Tab-separated table of C-alpha atoms in Angstrom:
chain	number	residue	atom	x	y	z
A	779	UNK	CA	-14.755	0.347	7.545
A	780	UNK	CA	-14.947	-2.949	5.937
A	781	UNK	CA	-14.243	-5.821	8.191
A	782	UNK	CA	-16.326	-9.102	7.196
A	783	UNK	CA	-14.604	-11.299	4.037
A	784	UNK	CA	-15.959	-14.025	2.415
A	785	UNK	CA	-13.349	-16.624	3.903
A	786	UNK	CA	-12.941	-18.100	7.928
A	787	UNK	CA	-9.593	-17.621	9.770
A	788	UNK	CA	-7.231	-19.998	8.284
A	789	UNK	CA	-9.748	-21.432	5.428
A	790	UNK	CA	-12.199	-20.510	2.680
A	791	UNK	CA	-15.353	-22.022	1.818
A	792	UNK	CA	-15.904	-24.560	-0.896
A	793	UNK	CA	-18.110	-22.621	-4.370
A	794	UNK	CA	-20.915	-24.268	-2.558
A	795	UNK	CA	-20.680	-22.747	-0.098
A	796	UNK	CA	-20.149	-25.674	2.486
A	797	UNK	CA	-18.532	-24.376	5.490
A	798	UNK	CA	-17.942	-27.831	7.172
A	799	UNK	CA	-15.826	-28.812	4.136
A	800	UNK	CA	-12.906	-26.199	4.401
A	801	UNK	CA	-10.399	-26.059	2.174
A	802	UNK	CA	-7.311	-24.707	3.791
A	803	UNK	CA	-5.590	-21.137	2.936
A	804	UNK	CA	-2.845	-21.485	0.200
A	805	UNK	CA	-1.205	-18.402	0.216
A	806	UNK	CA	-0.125	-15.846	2.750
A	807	UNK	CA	-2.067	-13.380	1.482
A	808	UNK	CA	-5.642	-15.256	1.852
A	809	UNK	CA	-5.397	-14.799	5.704
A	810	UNK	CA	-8.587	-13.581	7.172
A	811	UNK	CA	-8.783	-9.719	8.156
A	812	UNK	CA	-10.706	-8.467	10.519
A	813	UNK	CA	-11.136	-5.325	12.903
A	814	UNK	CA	-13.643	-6.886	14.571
A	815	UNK	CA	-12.725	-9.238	17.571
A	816	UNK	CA	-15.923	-11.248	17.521
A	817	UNK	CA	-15.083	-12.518	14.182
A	818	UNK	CA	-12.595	-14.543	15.124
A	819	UNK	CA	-12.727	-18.144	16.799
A	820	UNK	CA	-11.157	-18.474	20.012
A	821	UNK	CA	-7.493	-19.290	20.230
A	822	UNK	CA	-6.464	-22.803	20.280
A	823	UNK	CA	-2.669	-22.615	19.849
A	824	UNK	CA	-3.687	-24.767	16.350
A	825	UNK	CA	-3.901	-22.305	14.545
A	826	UNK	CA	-1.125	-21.712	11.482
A	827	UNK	CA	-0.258	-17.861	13.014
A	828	UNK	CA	-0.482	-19.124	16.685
A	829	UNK	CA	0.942	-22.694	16.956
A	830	UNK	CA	4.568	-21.447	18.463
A	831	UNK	CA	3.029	-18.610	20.557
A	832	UNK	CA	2.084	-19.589	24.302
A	833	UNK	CA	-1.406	-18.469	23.861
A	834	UNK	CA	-2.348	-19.343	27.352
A	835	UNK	CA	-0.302	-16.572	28.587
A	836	UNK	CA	-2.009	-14.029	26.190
A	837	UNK	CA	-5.424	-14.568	27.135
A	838	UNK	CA	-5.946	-11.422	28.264
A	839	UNK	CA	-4.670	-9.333	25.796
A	840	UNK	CA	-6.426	-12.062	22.843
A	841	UNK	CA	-9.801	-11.727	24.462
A	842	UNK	CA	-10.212	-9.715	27.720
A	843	UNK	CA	-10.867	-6.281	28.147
A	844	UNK	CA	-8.562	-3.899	27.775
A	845	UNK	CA	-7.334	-0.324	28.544
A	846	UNK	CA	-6.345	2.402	26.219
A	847	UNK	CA	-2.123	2.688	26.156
A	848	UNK	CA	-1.969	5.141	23.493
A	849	UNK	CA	-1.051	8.281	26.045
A	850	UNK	CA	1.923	6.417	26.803
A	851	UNK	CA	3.671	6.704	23.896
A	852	UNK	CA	5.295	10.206	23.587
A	853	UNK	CA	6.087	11.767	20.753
A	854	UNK	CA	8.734	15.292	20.544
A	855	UNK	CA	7.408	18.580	19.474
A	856	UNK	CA	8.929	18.825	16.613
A	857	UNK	CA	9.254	20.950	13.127
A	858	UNK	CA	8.413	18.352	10.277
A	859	UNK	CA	6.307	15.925	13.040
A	860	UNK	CA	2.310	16.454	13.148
A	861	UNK	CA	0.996	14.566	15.753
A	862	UNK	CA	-3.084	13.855	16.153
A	863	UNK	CA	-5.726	11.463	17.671
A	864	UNK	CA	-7.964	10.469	14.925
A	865	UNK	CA	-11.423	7.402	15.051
A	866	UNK	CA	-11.201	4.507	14.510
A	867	UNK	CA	-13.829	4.961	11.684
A	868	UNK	CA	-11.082	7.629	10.716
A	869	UNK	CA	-10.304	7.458	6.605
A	870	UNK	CA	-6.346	7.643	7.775
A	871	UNK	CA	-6.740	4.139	9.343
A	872	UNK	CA	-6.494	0.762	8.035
A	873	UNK	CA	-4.413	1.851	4.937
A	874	UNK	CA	-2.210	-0.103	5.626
A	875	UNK	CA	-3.785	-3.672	6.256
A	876	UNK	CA	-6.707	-5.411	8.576
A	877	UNK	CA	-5.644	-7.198	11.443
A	878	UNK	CA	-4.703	-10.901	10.558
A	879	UNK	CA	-5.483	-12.324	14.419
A	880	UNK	CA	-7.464	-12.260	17.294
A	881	UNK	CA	-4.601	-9.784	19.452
A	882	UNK	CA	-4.501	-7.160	17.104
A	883	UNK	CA	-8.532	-7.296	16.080
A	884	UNK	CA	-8.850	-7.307	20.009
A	885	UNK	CA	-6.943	-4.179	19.940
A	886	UNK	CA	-8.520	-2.135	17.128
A	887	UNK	CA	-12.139	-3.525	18.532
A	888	UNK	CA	-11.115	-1.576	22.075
A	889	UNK	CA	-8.133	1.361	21.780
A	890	UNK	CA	-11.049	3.876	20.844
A	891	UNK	CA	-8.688	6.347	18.622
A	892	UNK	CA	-5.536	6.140	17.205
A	893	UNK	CA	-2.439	8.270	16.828
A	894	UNK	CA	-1.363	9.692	13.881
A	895	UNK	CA	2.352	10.778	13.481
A	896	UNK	CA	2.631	13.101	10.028
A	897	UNK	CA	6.311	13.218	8.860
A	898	UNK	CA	6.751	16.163	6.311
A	899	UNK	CA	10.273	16.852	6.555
A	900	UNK	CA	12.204	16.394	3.389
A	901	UNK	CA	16.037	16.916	5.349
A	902	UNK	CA	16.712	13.855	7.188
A	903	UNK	CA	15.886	13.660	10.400
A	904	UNK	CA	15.268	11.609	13.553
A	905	UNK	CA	12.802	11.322	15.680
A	906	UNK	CA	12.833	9.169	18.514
A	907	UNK	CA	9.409	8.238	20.876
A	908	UNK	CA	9.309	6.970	23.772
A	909	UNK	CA	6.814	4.677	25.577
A	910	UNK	CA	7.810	3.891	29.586
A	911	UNK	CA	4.717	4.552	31.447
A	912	UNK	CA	2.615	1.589	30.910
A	913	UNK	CA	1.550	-0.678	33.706
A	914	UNK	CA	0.850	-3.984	34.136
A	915	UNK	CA	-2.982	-4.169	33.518
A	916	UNK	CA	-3.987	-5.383	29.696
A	917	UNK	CA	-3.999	-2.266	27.302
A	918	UNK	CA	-4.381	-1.724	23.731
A	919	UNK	CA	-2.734	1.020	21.326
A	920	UNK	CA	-2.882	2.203	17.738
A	921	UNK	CA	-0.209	4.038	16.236
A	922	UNK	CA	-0.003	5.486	12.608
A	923	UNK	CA	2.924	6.458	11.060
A	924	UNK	CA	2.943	8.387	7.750
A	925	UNK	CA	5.802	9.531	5.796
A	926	UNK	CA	4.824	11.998	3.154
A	927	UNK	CA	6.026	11.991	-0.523
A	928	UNK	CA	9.475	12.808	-0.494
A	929	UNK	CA	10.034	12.747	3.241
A	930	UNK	CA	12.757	11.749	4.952
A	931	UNK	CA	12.780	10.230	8.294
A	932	UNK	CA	14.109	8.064	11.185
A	933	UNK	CA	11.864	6.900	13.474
A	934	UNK	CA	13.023	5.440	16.917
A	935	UNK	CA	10.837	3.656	18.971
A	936	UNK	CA	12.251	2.472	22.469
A	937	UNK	CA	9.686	0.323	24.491
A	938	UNK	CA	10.741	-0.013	28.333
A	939	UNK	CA	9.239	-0.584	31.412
A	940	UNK	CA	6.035	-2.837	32.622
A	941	UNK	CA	4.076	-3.862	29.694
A	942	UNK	CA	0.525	-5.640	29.024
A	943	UNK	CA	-0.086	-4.660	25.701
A	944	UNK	CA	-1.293	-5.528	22.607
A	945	UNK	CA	-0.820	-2.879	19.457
A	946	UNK	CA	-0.845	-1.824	15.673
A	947	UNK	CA	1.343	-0.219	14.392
A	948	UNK	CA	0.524	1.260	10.751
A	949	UNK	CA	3.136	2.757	8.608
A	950	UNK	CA	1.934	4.669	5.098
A	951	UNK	CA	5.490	5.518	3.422
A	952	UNK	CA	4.525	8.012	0.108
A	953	UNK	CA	5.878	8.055	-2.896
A	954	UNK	CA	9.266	8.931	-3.328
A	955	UNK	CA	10.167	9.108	0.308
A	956	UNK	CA	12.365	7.477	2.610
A	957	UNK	CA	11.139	5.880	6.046
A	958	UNK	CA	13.539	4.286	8.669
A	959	UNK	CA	11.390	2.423	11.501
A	960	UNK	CA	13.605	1.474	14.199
A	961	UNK	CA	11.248	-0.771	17.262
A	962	UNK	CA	13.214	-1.561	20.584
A	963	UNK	CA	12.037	-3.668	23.330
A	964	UNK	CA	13.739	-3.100	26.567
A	965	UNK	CA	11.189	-4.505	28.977
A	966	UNK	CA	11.126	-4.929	32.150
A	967	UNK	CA	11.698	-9.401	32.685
A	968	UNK	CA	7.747	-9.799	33.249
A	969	UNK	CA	6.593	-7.967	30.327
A	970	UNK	CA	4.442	-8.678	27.892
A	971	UNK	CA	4.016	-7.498	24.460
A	972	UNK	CA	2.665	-8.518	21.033
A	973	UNK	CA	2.360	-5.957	17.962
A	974	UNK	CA	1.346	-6.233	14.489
A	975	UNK	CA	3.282	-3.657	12.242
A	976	UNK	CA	1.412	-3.152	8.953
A	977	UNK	CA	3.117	-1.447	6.306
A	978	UNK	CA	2.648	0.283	2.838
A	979	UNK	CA	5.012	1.667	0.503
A	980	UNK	CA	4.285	3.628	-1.988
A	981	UNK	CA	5.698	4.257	-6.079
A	982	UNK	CA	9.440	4.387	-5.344
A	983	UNK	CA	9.424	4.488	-1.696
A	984	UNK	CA	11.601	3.168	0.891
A	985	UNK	CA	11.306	1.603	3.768
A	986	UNK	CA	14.189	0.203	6.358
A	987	UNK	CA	12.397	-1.973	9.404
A	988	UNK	CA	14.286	-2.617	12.138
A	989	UNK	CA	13.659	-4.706	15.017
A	990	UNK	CA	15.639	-5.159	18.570
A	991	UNK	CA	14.433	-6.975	20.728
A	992	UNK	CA	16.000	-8.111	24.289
A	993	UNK	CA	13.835	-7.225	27.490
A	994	UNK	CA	10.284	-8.961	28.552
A	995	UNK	CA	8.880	-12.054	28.807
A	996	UNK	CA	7.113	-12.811	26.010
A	997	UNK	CA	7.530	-10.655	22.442
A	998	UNK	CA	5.843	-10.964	19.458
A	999	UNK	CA	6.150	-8.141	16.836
A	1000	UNK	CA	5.740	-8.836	13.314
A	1001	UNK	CA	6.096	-6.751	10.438
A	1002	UNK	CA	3.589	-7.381	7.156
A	1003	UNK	CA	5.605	-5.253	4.640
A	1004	UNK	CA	3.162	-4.530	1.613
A	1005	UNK	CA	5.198	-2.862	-1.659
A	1006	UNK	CA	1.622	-1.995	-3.237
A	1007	UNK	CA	3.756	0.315	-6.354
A	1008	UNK	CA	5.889	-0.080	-8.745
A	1009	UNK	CA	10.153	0.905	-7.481
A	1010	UNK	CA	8.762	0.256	-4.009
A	1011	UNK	CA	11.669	-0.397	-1.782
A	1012	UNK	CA	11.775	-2.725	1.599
A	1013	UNK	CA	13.892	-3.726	4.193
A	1014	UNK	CA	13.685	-5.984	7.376
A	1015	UNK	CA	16.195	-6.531	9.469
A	1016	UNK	CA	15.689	-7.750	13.586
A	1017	UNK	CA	17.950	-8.754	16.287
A	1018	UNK	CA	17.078	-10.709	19.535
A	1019	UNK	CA	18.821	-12.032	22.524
A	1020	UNK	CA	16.502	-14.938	24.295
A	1021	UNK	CA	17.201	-15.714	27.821
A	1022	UNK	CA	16.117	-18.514	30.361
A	1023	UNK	CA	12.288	-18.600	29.915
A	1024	UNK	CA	11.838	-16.187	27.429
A	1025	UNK	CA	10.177	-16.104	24.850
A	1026	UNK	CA	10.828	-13.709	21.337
A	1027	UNK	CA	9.183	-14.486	18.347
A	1028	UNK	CA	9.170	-12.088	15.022
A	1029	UNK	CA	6.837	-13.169	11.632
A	1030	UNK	CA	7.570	-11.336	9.001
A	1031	UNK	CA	5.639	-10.807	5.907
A	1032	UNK	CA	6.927	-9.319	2.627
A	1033	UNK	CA	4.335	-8.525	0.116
A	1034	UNK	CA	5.638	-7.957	-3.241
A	1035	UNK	CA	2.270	-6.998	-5.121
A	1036	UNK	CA	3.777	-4.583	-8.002
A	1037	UNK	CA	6.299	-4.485	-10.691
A	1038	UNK	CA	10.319	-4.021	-9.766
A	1039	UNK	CA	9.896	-3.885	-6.040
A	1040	UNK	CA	12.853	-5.485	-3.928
A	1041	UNK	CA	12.877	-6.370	-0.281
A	1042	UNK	CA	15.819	-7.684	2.126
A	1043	UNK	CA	14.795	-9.404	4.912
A	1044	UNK	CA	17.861	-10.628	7.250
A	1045	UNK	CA	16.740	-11.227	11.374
A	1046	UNK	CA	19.983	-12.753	13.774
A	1047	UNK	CA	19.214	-13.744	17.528
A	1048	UNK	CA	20.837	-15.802	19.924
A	1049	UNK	CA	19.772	-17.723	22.772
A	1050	UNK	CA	21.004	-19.022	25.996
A	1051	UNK	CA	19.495	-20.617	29.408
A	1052	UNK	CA	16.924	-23.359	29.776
A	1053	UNK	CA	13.849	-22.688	28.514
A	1054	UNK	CA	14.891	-19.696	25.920
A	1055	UNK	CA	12.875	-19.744	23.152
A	1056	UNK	CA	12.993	-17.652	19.921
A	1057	UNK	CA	10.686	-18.327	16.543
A	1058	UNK	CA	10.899	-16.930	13.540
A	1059	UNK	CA	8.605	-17.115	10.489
A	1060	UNK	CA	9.424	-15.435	7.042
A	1061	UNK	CA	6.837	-14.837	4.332
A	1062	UNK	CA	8.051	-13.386	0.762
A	1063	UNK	CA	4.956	-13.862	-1.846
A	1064	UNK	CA	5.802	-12.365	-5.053
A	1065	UNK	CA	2.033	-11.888	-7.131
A	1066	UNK	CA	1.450	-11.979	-10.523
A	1067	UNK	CA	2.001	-8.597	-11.165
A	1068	UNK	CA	5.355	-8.058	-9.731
A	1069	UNK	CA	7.378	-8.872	-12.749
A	1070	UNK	CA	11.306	-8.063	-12.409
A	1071	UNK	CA	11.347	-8.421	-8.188
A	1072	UNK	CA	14.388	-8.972	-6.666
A	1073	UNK	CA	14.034	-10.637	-2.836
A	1074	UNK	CA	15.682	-12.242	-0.649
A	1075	UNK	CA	15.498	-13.974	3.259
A	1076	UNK	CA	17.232	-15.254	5.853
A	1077	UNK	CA	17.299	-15.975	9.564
A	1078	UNK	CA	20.360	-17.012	11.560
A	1079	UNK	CA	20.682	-18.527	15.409
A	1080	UNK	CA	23.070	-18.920	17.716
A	1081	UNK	CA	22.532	-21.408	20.639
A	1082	UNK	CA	24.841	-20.737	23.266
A	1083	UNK	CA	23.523	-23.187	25.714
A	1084	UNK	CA	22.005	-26.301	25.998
A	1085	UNK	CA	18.464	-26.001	26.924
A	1086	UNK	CA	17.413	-23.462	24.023
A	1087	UNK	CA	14.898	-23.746	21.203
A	1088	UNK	CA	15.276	-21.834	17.845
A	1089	UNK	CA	12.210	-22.397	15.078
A	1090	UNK	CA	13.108	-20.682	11.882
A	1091	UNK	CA	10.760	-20.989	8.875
A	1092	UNK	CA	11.146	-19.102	5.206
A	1093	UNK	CA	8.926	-19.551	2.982
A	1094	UNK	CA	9.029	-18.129	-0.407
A	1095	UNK	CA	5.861	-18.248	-2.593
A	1096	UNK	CA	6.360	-17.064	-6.441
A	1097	UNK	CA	3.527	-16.595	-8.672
A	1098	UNK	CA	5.402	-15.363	-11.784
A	1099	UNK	CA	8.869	-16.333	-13.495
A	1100	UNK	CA	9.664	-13.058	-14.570
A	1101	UNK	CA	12.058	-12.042	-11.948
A	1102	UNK	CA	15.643	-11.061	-10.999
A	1103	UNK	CA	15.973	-13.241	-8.494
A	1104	UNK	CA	14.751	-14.723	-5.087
A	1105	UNK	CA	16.082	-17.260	-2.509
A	1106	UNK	CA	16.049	-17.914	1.182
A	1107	UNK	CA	18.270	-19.198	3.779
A	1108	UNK	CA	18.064	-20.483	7.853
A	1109	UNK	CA	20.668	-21.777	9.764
A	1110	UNK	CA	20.810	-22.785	13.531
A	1111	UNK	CA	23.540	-23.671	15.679
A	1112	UNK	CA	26.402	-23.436	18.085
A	1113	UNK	CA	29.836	-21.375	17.422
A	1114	UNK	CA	31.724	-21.626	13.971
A	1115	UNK	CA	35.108	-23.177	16.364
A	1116	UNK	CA	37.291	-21.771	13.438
A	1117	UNK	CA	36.313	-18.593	14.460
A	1118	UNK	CA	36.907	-19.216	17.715
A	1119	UNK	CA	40.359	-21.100	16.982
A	1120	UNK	CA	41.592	-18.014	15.041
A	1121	UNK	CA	40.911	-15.703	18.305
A	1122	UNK	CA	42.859	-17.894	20.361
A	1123	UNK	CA	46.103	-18.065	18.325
A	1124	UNK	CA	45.543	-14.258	18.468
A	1125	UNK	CA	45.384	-14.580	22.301
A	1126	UNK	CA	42.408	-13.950	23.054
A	1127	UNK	CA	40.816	-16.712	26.204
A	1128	UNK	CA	38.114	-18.614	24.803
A	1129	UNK	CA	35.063	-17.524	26.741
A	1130	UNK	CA	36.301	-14.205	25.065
A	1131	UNK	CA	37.098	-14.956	21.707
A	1132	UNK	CA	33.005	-16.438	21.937
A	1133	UNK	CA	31.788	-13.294	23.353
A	1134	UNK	CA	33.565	-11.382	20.822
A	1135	UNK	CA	31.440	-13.731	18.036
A	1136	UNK	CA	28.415	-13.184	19.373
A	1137	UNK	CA	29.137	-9.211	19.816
A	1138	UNK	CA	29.998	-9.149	16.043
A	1139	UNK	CA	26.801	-11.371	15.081
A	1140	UNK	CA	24.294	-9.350	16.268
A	1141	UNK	CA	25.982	-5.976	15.618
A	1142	UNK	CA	25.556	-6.914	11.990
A	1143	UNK	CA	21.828	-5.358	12.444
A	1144	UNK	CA	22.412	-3.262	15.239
A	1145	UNK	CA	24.714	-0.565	13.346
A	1146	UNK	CA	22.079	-0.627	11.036
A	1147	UNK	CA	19.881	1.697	13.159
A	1148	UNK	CA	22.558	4.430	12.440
A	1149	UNK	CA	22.984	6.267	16.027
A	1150	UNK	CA	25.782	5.784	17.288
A	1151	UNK	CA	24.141	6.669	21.103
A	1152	UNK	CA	21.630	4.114	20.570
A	1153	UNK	CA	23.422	1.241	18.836
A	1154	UNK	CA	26.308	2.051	22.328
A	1155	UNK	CA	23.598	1.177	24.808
A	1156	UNK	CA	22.755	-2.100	23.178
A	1157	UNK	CA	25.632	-3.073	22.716
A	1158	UNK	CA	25.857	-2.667	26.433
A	1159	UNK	CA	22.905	-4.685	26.859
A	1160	UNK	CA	23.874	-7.254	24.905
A	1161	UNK	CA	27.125	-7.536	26.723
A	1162	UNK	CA	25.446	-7.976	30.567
A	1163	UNK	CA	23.316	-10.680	28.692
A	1164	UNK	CA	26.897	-12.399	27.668
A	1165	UNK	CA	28.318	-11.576	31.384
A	1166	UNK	CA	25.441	-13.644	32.880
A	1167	UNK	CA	26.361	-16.281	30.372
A	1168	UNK	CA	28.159	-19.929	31.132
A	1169	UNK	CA	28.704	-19.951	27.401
A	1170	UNK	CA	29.379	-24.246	27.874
C-alpha cells in the first residue's frame, strides 16, 4: 500500500524542491494522505483540519498506543451480509481514501485487520450493528462497508456506551446500487470518539449519509464523500444536540470528481449550556471533469442559551463552469419569535411552543433515517435534552 506523497501535511514543496519555503495547500483535495502515523508532524491545534478540535484531549488516541476495538462492533447473521477480517495490506482496503490526519493514520498504523461487511442483497433491507462494549482505554477500529452493484441496503450504526476510540470507516457503494449509512452516537457523557468516514460511489450509485449525534464528550466524525463516476449520487445529512461542555464537531467533504454527479449536504444542531460547542466545516470541490454537477450545502444552528459556540464554515470550490448549479448557505442563531408568536396565539405556553421548534428542527434529518423505532427513541432523547433545558 502506497502511503508516502510528494507534498507535507497542509503544504507542498516549491519545483525546487525547497521545503522551508512552503507554499500552502489550495484545494481540499491536496491534503496529505497517509496510513502511516510517523508521517505526520505532531499536533499543534494550528493546523487547517485541527484548529477547532481540543487536541489536548485527544492525545492519546492522535499518538499513543492503542488497542484493537474492532470485536466490539457486532454485526447480525444475516442472508445478503458477508462479514470478514481482512490485512491491512488487504487489496479491499484503502479504496476508498488515505487517512487525511494524524487520528485516523494512528488508527490504520495500529488496528492490525479490518472488517469487511459485503452487502449483496438486491431487496431492500436493513441492517443494523451495534457497538456497546468498548471501554475506556484508547482503541482503534477499521470498518469496511461494501455495497455491491445493484444492492440495496440500510445500514444502522448505533454507538453507545464508554468510548476511547479512534476509527475508519470505509464505504465502497457499486455501481448501480443504493447505500443508506445511518451513524449514531449515544455515548456515555465521558466519551470520546473521532472517525473518519471515507466514501466511494460508483457509476450511478447512491449514497444517503446520515449522522446523529447527541451522547459523549467530545465527537468528531466526518464524512469525505468521493463520487469517482459518472450519475454518482450523494447525500449528507447530520443532526447534533451540544450540551454544557461538549463538544460535536462534523467536516464534511464532497468530492465531485466525474461528470453529472449531485450531492446534498444539509447538517442542523442545536446547542445549549455554558461551554457547548459544535463546529462544522463543509467542503464541495467540483474538478474539472465533473461537467453538468448539481450541489448544494448548508448548515443551520440553534443557540438556545447563552454560553454556546456554533462555527459553521462552507466552502465551495468550482473548477469548471459547466454546471447545473451550486450554492451554499449557514445560518446561526436564537428562535425565529414569529414562530414562536404563532404557537402562542394557538395556546401553546412559550417554553412549549420553543420546544416544539426545536423538536421540528432537528426532526427534519432525523425522519430521514426511515425507522420509525429508531427515529422514536431520538426523538426521546432529544426531548430529556430539552427537559434539562432553561431555554432563557
Amino acid at each position: 500500500m502506497t502511503t508516502l506523497q510528494t507534498e507535507q501535511h497542509g503544504a507542498k514543496a516549491h519545483s525546487d524542491g525547497d521545503w522551508d519555503n512552503r507554499a500552502p495547500v489550495q484545494t481540499r483535495s491536496e491534503r496529505f494522505k497517509s496510513a502511516n502515523r510517523a508521517d505526520f508532524p505532531e499536533v499543534t491545534g494550528r493546523e487547517v483540519n485541527w484548529k477547532y478540535t481540543p487536541v489536548a484531549e485527544l492525545k492519546a488516541l492522535t499518538d499513543g498506543e492503542l488497542e484493537s476495538g474492532n470485536t466490539a462492533l457486532s454485526v447480525p447473521e444475516t442472508a445478503g451480509v458477508e462479514v470478514s477480517q481482512v490485512p491491512m495490506d488487504s487489496e479491499f482496503v484503502g479504496r476508498a481514501g488515505l487517512p487525511e490526519d494524524q487520528a485516523a493514520a494512528n488508527a490504520w498504523t495500529q488496528v492490525g485487520s479490518a472488517q469487511r461487511i459485503l452487502l449483496t442483497s438486491q431487496e431492500r433491507q436493513t441492517v443494523t450493528i451495534k457497538r456497546d462494549s468498548l471501554s475506556k482505554n484508547p482503541a482503534a477500529a477499521h470498518t469496511i462497508i461494501e455495497a455491491a452493484p445493484q444492492s440495496d441496503t440500510v445500514v444502522i450504526l448505533e454507538n453507545t456506551g464508554d468510548a476511547n476510540l479512534t476509527e475508519t470507516v470505509e464505504i465502497v457503494v457499486g455501481e448501480g446500487a443504493h447505500l443508506k449509512v445511518v451513524s449514531i452516537q449515544e455515548w456515555n457523557e465521558d466519551a470520546v470518539h473521532v472517525a473518519s468516514h471515507n466514501v466511494t460511489v460508483g457509476r450511478d450509485g447512491n449514497l444517503q449519509h446520515i449522522v446523529v449525534s447527541l451522547g459523549g464528550k467530545i465527537v468528531r466524525v466526518n464524512p469525505s464523500i468521493h463520487l469517482d463516476a459518472q450519475g454518482a449520487n450523494g447525500e449528507a445529512y447530520g443532526a447534533y444536540f451540544a450540551d454544557a461542555g461538549q463538544h460535536l464537531e462534523h467536516q464534511v467533504y464532497m468530492d465531485h470528481n466525474a461528470p453529472h454527479t449531485r450531492s446534498r449536504v444539509a447538517y442542523k444542531g442545536a446547542l445549549q449550556g455554558e461551554g457547548a460547542r459544535a463546529v462544522w466545516i463543509g467542503d464541495v470541490l467540483i474538478r474539472r471533469v465533473a461537467s453538468g454537477t448539481d450541489s448544494y450545502e448548508e448548515n443551520r444552528n440553534l443557540t438556545l442559551t447563552e454560553g454556546t459556540r456554533a462555527d459553521s464554515i462552507p466552502n465551495l470550490e468550482i473548477e469548471t463552469g459547466d454546471i447545473e448549479g451550486a450554492g451554499h448557505a449557514s445560518t446561526t442563531g436564537r428562535f425565529d419569535e414569529e414562530h414562536i408568536f404563532y404557537l402562542q396565539s394557538r395556546g401553546i405556553s412559550e417554553d412549549e411552543a420553543r420546544k416544539l421548534v426545536v423538536r421540528g428542527f432537528l426532526f427534519d434529518v432525523i425522519q430521514r433515517i426511515g425507522n420509525e423505532q429508531i427515529e422514536e427513541r431520538l426523538q426521546t432523547a432529544i426531548e430529556s435534552e430539552l427537559e434539562q433545558s432553561v431555554l432563557a
